[in-house]
mmCIF file of C-alpha atoms in Angstrom:
data_model
loop_
_atom_site.group_PDB
_atom_site.id
_atom_site.type_symbol
_atom_site.label_atom_id
_atom_site.label_comp_id
_atom_site.label_asym_id
_atom_site.label_seq_id
_atom_site.Cartn_x
_atom_site.Cartn_y
_atom_site.Cartn_z
ATOM 1 C CA MET A 1 18.281 6.297 -15.784
ATOM 2 C CA LYS A 2 15.240 8.535 -15.623
ATOM 3 C CA HIS A 3 13.045 5.511 -16.538
ATOM 4 C CA PHE A 4 14.443 3.361 -13.633
ATOM 5 C CA ARG A 5 14.149 6.302 -11.154
ATOM 6 C CA ARG A 6 10.426 6.479 -12.101
ATOM 7 C CA TRP A 7 9.619 2.743 -12.353
ATOM 8 C CA GLY A 8 12.315 1.264 -10.100
ATOM 9 C CA ALA A 9 9.961 0.508 -7.235
ATOM 10 C CA VAL A 10 7.589 -1.446 -9.600
ATOM 11 C CA TYR A 11 10.511 -3.504 -10.871
ATOM 12 C CA ILE A 12 11.799 -4.210 -7.327
ATOM 13 C CA LEU A 13 8.251 -5.258 -6.313
ATOM 14 C CA ALA A 14 7.949 -7.543 -9.255
ATOM 15 C CA VAL A 15 11.299 -9.222 -8.459
ATOM 16 C CA LEU A 16 10.337 -9.625 -4.846
ATOM 17 C CA PHE A 17 6.939 -11.048 -5.878
ATOM 18 C CA ALA A 18 8.521 -13.540 -8.224
ATOM 19 C CA GLY A 19 11.299 -14.379 -5.690
ATOM 20 C CA SER A 20 8.651 -15.089 -2.883
ATOM 21 C CA TRP A 21 6.777 -17.516 -5.199
ATOM 22 C CA ILE A 22 9.983 -19.314 -6.139
ATOM 23 C CA GLY A 23 11.059 -19.380 -2.592
ATOM 24 C CA GLN A 24 7.654 -20.862 -1.544
ATOM 25 C CA ALA A 25 7.818 -23.406 -4.362
ATOM 26 C CA VAL A 26 11.262 -24.583 -3.201
ATOM 27 C CA ALA A 27 10.270 -24.751 0.526
ATOM 28 C CA MET A 28 6.977 -26.438 -0.218
ATOM 29 C CA GLN A 29 8.463 -29.000 -2.642
ATOM 30 C CA PRO A 30 7.472 -32.138 -0.495
ATOM 31 C CA GLU A 31 3.847 -30.879 -0.119
ATOM 32 C CA ILE A 32 3.768 -29.977 -3.828
ATOM 33 C CA ALA A 33 4.881 -33.511 -4.680
ATOM 34 C CA GLU A 34 2.144 -34.920 -2.374
ATOM 35 C CA LYS A 35 -0.840 -32.618 -3.234
ATOM 36 C CA GLY A 36 0.091 -31.206 -6.599
ATOM 37 C CA TRP A 37 0.640 -27.886 -8.059
ATOM 38 C CA THR A 38 -2.963 -26.877 -7.949
ATOM 39 C CA GLU A 39 -3.094 -26.997 -4.294
ATOM 40 C CA PHE A 40 0.038 -24.871 -4.042
ATOM 41 C CA TRP A 41 -1.319 -22.060 -6.432
ATOM 42 C CA ALA A 42 -4.740 -21.992 -4.669
ATOM 43 C CA ALA A 43 -3.185 -21.574 -1.166
ATOM 44 C CA THR A 44 -0.746 -18.868 -2.705
ATOM 45 C CA PHE A 45 -3.452 -16.933 -4.183
ATOM 46 C CA GLU A 46 -5.763 -17.296 -1.152
ATOM 47 C CA ASN A 47 -2.980 -15.903 0.936
ATOM 48 C CA TRP A 48 -2.325 -12.901 -1.288
ATOM 49 C CA GLN A 49 -5.948 -12.174 -1.607
ATOM 50 C CA SER A 50 -6.302 -12.184 2.250
ATOM 51 C CA GLU A 51 -3.299 -9.814 2.580
ATOM 52 C CA TYR A 52 -4.667 -7.356 -0.033
ATOM 53 C CA LEU A 53 -8.161 -7.496 1.567
ATOM 54 C CA GLN A 54 -6.540 -6.670 5.011
ATOM 55 C CA LEU A 55 -4.505 -3.752 3.411
ATOM 56 C CA ILE A 56 -7.555 -2.277 1.871
ATOM 57 C CA ILE A 57 -9.615 -2.455 4.930
ATOM 58 C CA GLN A 58 -6.891 -0.969 7.060
ATOM 59 C CA ALA A 59 -6.437 1.902 4.544
ATOM 60 C CA THR A 60 -10.113 2.615 4.454
ATOM 61 C CA LEU A 61 -10.320 2.688 8.274
ATOM 62 C CA LEU A 62 -7.244 4.784 8.555
ATOM 63 C CA LEU A 63 -8.669 7.393 6.060
ATOM 64 C CA GLY A 64 -12.075 7.335 7.919
ATOM 65 C CA ALA A 65 -10.401 7.944 11.259
ATOM 66 C CA LYS A 66 -8.153 10.618 9.778
ATOM 67 C CA HIS A 67 -11.294 12.268 8.401
ATOM 68 C CA LEU A 68 -13.083 12.078 11.673
ATOM 69 C CA LEU A 69 -10.201 13.199 13.802
ATOM 70 C CA PHE A 70 -8.902 16.079 11.741
ATOM 71 C CA GLN A 71 -12.203 17.716 10.475
ATOM 72 C CA ALA A 72 -11.715 21.354 9.521
ATOM 73 C CA ASP A 73 -14.882 23.290 8.824
ATOM 74 C CA ALA A 74 -15.126 26.384 6.603
ATOM 75 C CA ARG A 75 -14.607 28.680 9.507
ATOM 76 C CA ASP A 76 -11.340 26.976 10.471
ATOM 77 C CA LEU A 77 -10.090 27.024 6.935
ATOM 78 C CA GLU A 78 -10.913 30.720 6.540
ATOM 79 C CA ARG A 79 -9.100 31.566 9.758
ATOM 80 C CA ILE A 80 -6.057 29.584 8.763
ATOM 81 C CA GLU A 81 -6.180 31.321 5.329
ATOM 82 C CA ALA A 82 -6.270 34.627 6.895
ATOM 83 C CA LYS A 83 -3.323 33.969 9.155
ATOM 84 C CA LEU A 84 -1.301 32.731 6.193
ATOM 85 C CA ASP A 85 -2.239 35.920 4.231
ATOM 86 C CA ARG A 86 -1.123 38.043 7.198
ATOM 87 C CA LEU A 87 2.176 36.145 7.472
ATOM 88 C CA LEU A 88 2.935 36.164 3.772
ATOM 89 C CA GLY A 89 1.861 39.814 3.472
ATOM 90 C CA ASP A 90 4.365 40.771 6.106
ATOM 91 C CA ARG A 91 7.212 39.294 3.897
ATOM 92 C CA ASP A 92 6.521 41.451 0.912
#
């Protein structure tokens, strides 16, 4: 059970990935019969490549925006640390 809790998301993603390919193959059967399997696999991989490229670009831009919007310099960090020390010191 511990193994499934740790790796369950990977298994679910793999099943969804395989299911999407099987579903696409069934839905595109007439086109596969006309153009062949190579066209199907090329289109499928091209689509996945484009999706992953978009995801990586969006994640990079999001991290860059987060870094620019929420910059904290050393003075700010020292001030926050001093406040936390005072708050935690009052508890003891």
